[in-house]
Short mmCIF file of C-alpha atoms in Angstrom, two decimals:
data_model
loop_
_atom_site.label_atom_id
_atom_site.label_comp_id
_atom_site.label_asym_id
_atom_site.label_seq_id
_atom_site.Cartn_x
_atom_site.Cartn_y
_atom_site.Cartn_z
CA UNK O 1090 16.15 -7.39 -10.95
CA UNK O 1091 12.64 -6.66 -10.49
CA UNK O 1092 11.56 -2.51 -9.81
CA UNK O 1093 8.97 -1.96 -6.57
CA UNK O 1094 7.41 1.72 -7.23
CA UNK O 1095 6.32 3.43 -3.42
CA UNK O 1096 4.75 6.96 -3.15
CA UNK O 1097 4.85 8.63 0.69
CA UNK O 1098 4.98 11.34 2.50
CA UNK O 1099 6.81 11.66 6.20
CA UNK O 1100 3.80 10.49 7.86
CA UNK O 1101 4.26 6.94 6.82
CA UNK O 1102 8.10 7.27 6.81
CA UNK O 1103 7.82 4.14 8.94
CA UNK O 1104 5.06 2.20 7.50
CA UNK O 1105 7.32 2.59 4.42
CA UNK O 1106 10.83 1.27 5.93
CA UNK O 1107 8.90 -2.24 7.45
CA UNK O 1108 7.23 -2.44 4.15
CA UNK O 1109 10.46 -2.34 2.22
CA UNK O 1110 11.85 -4.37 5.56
CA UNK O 1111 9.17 -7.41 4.71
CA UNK O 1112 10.00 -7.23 1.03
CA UNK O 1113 13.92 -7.46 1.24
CA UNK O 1114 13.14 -10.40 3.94
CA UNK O 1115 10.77 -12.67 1.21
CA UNK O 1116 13.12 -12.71 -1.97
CA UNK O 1117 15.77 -14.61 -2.85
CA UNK O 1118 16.22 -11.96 -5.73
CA UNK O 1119 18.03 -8.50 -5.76
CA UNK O 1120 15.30 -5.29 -5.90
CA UNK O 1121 15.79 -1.97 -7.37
CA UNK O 1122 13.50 0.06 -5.09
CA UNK O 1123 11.83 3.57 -6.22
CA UNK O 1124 10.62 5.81 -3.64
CA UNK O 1125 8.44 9.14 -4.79
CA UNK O 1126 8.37 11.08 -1.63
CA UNK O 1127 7.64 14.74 -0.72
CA UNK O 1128 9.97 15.36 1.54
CA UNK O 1129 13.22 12.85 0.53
CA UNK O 1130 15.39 14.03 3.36
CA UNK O 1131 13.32 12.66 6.03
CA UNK O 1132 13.46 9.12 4.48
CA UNK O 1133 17.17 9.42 4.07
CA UNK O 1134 17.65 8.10 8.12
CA UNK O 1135 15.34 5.28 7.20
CA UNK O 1136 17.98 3.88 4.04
CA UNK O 1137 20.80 3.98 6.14
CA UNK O 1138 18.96 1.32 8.41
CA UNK O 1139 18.21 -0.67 5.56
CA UNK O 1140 21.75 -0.63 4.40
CA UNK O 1141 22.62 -1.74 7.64
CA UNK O 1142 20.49 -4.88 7.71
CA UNK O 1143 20.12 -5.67 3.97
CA UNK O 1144 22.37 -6.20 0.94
CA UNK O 1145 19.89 -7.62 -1.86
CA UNK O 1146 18.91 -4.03 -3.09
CA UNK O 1147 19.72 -0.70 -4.65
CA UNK O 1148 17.05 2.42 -3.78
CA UNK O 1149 16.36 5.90 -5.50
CA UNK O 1150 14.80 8.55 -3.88
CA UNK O 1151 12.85 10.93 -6.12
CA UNK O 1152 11.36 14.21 -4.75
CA UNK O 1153 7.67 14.82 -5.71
CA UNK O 1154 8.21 18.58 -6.94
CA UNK O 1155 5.23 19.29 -9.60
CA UNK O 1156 4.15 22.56 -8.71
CA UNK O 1157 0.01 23.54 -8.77
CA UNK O 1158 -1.61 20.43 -8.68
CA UNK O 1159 -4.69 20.47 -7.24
CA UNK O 1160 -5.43 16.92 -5.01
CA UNK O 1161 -9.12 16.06 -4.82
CA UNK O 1162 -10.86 14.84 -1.62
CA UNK O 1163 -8.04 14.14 0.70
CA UNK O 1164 -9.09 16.92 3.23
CA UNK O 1165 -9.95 15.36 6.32
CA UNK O 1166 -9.29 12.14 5.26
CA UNK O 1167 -6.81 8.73 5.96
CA UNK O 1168 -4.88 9.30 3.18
CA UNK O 1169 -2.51 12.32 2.02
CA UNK O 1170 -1.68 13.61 -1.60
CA UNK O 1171 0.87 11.23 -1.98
CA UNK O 1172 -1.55 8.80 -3.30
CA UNK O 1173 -2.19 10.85 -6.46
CA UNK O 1174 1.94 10.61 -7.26
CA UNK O 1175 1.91 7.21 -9.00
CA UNK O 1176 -0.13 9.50 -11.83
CA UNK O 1177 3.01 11.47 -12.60
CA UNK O 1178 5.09 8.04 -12.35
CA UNK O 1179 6.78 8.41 -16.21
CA UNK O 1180 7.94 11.64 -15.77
CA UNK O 1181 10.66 10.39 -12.42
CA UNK O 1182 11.33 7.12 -12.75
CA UNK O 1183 13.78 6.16 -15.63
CA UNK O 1184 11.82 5.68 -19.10
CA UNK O 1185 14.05 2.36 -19.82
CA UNK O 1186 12.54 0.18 -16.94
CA UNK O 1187 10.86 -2.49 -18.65
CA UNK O 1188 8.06 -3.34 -16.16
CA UNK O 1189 7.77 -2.25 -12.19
CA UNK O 1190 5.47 -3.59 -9.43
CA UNK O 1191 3.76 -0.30 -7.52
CA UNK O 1192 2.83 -0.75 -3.73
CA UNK O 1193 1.03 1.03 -1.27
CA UNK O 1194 3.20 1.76 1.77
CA UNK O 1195 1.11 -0.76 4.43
CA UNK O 1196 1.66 -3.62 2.33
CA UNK O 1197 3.56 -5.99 3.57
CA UNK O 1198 5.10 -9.13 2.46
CA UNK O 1199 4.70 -12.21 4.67
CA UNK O 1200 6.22 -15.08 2.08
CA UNK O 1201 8.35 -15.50 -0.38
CA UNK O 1202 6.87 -13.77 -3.88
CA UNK O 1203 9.56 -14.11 -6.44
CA UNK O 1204 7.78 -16.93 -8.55
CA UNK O 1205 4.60 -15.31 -9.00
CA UNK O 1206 5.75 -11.90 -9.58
CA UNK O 1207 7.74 -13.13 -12.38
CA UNK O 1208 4.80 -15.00 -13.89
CA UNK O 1209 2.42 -11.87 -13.92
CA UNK O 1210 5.41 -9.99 -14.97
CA UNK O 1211 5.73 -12.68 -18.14
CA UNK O 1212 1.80 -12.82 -18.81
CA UNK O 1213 1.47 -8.89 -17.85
CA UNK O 1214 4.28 -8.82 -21.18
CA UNK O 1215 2.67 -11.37 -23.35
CA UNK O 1216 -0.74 -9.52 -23.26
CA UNK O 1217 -2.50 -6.43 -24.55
CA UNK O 1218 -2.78 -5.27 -21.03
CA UNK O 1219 -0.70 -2.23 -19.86
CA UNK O 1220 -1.23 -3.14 -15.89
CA UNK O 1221 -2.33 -6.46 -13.70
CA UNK O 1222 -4.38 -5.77 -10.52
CA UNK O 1223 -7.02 -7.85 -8.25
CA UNK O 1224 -10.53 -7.32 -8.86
CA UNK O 1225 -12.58 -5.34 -5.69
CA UNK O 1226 -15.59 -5.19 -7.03
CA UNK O 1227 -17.88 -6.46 -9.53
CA UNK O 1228 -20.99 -4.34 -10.56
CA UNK O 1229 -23.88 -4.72 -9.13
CA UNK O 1230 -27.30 -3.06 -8.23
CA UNK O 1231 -25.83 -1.29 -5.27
CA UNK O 1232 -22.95 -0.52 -7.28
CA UNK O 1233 -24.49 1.23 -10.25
CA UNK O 1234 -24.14 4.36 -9.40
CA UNK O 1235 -20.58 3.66 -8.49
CA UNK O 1236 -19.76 2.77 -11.60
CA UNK O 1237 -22.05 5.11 -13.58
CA UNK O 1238 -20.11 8.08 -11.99
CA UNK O 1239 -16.87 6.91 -12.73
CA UNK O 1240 -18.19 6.88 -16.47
CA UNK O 1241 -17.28 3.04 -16.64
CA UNK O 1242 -18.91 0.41 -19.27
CA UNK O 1243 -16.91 -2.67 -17.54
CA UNK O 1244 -18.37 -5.16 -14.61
CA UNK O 1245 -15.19 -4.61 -11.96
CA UNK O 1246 -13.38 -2.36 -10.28
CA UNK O 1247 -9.62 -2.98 -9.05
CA UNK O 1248 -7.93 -2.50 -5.60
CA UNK O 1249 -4.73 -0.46 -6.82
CA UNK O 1250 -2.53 -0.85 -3.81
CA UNK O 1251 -0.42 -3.65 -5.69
CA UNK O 1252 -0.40 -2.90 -9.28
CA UNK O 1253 1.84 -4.49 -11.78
CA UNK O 1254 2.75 -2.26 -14.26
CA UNK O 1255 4.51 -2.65 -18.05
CA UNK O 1256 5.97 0.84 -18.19
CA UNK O 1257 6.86 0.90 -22.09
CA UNK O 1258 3.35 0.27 -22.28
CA UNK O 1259 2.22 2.75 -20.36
CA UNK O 1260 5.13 5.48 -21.89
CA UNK O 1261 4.09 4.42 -25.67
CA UNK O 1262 0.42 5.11 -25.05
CA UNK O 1263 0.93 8.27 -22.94
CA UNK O 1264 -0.75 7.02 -20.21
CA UNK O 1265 0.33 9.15 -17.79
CA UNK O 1266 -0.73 12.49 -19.98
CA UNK O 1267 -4.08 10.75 -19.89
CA UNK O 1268 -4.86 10.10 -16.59
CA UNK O 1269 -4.07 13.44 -15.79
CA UNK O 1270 -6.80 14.39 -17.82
CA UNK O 1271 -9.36 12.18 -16.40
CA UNK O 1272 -8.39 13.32 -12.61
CA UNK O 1273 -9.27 16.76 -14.20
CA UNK O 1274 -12.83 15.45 -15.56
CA UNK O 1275 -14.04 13.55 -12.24
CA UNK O 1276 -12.69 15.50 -9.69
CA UNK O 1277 -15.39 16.11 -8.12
CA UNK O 1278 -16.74 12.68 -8.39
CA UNK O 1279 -13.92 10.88 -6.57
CA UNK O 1280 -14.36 8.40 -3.73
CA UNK O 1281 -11.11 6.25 -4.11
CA UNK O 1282 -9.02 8.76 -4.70
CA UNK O 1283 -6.19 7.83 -7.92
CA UNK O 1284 -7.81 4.53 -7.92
CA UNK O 1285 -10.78 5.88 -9.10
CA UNK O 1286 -9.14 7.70 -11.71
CA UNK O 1287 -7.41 4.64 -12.63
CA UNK O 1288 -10.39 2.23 -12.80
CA UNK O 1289 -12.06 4.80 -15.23
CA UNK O 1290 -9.04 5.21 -17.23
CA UNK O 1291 -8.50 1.48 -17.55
CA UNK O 1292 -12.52 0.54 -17.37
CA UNK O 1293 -11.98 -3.63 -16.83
CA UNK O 1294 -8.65 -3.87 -19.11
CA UNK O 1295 -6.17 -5.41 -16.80
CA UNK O 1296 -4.53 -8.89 -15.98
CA UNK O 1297 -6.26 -10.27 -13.11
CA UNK O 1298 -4.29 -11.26 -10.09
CA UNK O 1299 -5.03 -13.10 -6.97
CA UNK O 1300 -5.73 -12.29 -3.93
CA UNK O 1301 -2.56 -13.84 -2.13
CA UNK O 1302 -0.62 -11.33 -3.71
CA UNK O 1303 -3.12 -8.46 -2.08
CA UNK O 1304 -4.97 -9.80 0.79
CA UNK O 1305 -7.57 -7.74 1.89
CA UNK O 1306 -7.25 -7.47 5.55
CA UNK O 1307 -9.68 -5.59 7.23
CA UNK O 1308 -8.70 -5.43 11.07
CA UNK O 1309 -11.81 -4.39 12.39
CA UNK O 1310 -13.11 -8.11 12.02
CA UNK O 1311 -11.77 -11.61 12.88
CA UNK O 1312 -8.87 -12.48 10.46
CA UNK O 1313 -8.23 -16.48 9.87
CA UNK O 1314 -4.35 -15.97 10.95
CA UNK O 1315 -3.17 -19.30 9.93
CA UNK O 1316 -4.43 -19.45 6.89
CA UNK O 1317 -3.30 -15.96 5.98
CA UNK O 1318 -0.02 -16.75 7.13
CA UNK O 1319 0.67 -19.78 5.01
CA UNK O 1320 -0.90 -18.74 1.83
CA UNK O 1321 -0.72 -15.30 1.28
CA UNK O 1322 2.08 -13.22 -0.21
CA UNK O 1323 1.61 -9.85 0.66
CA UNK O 1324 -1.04 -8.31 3.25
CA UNK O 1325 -3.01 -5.30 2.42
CA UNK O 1326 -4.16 -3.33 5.48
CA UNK O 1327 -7.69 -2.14 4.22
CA UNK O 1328 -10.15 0.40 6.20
CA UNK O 1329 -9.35 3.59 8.88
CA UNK O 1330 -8.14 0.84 11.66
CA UNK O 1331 -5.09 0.45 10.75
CA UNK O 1332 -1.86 -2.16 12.88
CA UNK O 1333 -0.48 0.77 14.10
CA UNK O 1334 -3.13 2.37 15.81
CA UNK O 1335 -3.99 0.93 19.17
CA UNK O 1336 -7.38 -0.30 18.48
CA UNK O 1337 -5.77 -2.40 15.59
CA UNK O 1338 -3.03 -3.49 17.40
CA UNK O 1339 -5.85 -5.97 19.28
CA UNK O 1340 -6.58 -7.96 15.99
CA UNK O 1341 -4.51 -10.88 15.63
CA UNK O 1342 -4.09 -9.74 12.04
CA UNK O 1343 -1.75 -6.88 13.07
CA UNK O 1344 0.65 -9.14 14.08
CA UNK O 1345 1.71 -9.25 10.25
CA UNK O 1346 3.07 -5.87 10.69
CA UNK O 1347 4.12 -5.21 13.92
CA UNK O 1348 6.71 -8.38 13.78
CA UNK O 1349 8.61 -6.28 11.46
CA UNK O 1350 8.46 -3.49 13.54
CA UNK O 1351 9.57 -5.92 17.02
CA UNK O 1352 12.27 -7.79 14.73
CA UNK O 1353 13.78 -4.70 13.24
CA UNK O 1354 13.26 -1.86 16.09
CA UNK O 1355 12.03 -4.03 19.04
CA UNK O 1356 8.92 -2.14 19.81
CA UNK O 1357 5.46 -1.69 18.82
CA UNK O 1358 5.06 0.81 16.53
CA UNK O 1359 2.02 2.54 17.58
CA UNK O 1360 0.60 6.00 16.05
CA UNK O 1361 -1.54 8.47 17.86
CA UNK O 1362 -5.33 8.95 16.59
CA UNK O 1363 -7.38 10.82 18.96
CA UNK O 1364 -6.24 10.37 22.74
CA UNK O 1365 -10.03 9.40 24.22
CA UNK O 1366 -10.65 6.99 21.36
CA UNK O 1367 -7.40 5.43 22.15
CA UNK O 1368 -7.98 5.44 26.08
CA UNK O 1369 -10.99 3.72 25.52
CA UNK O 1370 -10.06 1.15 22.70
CA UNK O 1371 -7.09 0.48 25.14
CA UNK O 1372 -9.09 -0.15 28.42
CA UNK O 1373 -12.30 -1.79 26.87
CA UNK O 1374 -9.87 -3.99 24.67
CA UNK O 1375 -8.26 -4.91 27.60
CA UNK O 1376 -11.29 -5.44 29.63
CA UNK O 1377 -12.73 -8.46 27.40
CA UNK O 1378 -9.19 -10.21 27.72
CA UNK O 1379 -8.23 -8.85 23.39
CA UNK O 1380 -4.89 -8.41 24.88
CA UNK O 1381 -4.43 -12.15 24.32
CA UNK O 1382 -3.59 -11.48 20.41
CA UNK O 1383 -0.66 -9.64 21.47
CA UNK O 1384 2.24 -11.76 21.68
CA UNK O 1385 4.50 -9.06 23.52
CA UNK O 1386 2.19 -7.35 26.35
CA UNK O 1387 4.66 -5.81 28.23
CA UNK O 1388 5.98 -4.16 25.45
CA UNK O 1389 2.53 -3.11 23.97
CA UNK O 1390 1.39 -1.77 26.78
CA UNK O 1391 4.58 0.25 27.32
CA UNK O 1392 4.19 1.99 23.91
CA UNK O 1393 0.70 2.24 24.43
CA UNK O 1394 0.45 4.50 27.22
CA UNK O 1395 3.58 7.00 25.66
CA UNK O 1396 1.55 7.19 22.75
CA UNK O 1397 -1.60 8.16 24.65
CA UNK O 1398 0.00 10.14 27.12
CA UNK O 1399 3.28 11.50 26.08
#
């Protein structure tokens, strides 16, 4: 039974439930799911659904209650404090999980990934390596600073939203105890929040993985939908424009995400940004015929005006 590691907060209570939605709909395999949350009780509503649809999993829901930490550079920004949580990740989960597979809450699975989870999962175990990840980056002029500030000696940088992760590794070698201590010593030097601290913790040392298993998908450009949807395994919503904001919701590339949300709830799921943005990404949208990517326009359009105006 392979372990999926989330971290949220209430705000993405819902990207969370399709994400977990997509996963339990591309395995043929039983998952044991581990949710870190900050508020648990407002997730509980969310299992029950789950239960409801799906019988191919067991779920534990851990409350994030470590008491004066201090979160760098999330103020005013896309993401909340529950992206530091996978940091304190040995101290809740249970020490005798052999390996787990941590995932950002927008990722979502599109195909089936059982085979090549359990071949990372095998090389991740037959290797010096304590985690797998895709590469991001890879050094460059324009990058040196970058790299230079995260105190870094390797050529590449990961994307941490899917990160494979051998957890008697990372116990034996106190990993955990460490990166605390690096958040400490670049605090003020963070960009990419826990990834940051993770790259410079790890600096290059991981099992590379692919990109189908953490497509990039960056909605505020053209996405090639076809061949995304036949190759890739799980879909990584990148940037501020997210599927569920209205703007996003235009890109053909949403349509990953909202068809859990229309075969599971049978709306859109749309969230509020700023109401005059959203007016005017809904009317200009609309006026150069974008609404053409949306496979359900009654029902977009529906959602799209409560969320504006109600």
């Amino acid at each position: 039974m392979n372990n999926f590691v989330y971290a949220a907060d209430t705000n993405y209570n819902k990207q969370l439930f399709y994400s977990i939605n997509s996963l339990l709909n591309n395995t043929d395999t039983n998952l044991n799911l581990h949710i870190i949350h900050k508020e648990p009780e407002t997730f509980e509503q969310y299992i029950t659904k789950l239960q409801n649809i799906f019988n191919n999993f067991s779920i534990n829901l851990y409350k994030f209650d470590f008491k004066d930490i201090q979160f760098p550079n999330i103020e005013n920004k896309h993401v909340s404090e529950a992206t530091y949580y996978r940091l304190f990740i040995e101290n809740i989960i249970p020490k005798d999980i052999d390996n787990y597979i941590y995932l950002d809450a927008d990722i979502i699975a599109i195909n089936n990934f059982d085979e090549y989870v359990n071949e990372i999962i095998s090389k991740l175990n037959d290797s010096n390596f304590t985690i797998a990840c895709r590469t991001e980056y890879v050094y460059n002029n324009k990058k040196a600073v970058f790299f230079e500030n995260l105190e870094m000696s390797s050529s590449k940088y990961f994307n941490a939203g899917v990160m494979f992760v051998n957890h008697k590794k990372w116990i034996s070698n106190n990993t955990g105890g460490l990166l605390l201590k690096r958040l400490d010593e670049l605090k003020d030097k963070l960009n990419y929040w826990d990834q940051d601290v993770l790259n410079s913790f790890f600096d290059g040392e991981y099992v590379e993985l692919n990109d189908a298993i953490n497509y990039p998908l960056n909605l505020r450009w053209p996405v090639p939908f076809e061949e995304i949807e036949e190759d890739k395994l799980f879909i990584h919503y990148q940037s501020n424009n997210k599927p569920w904001n209205i703007r996003g919701c235009f890109n053909e590339g949403s349509k990953f995400y909202q068809n859990v949300a229309l075969s599971s709830e049978k709306k859109y799921h749309l969230v509020k940004t700023v109401r005059r943005y959203d007016l005017y990404f809904l009317i200009v949208k609309t006026l150069k015929l974008k609404f053409r990517n949306i496979d359900k326009k009654v029902n977009f359009y529906k959602e799209a005006f409560k969320t504006i105006f109600f």
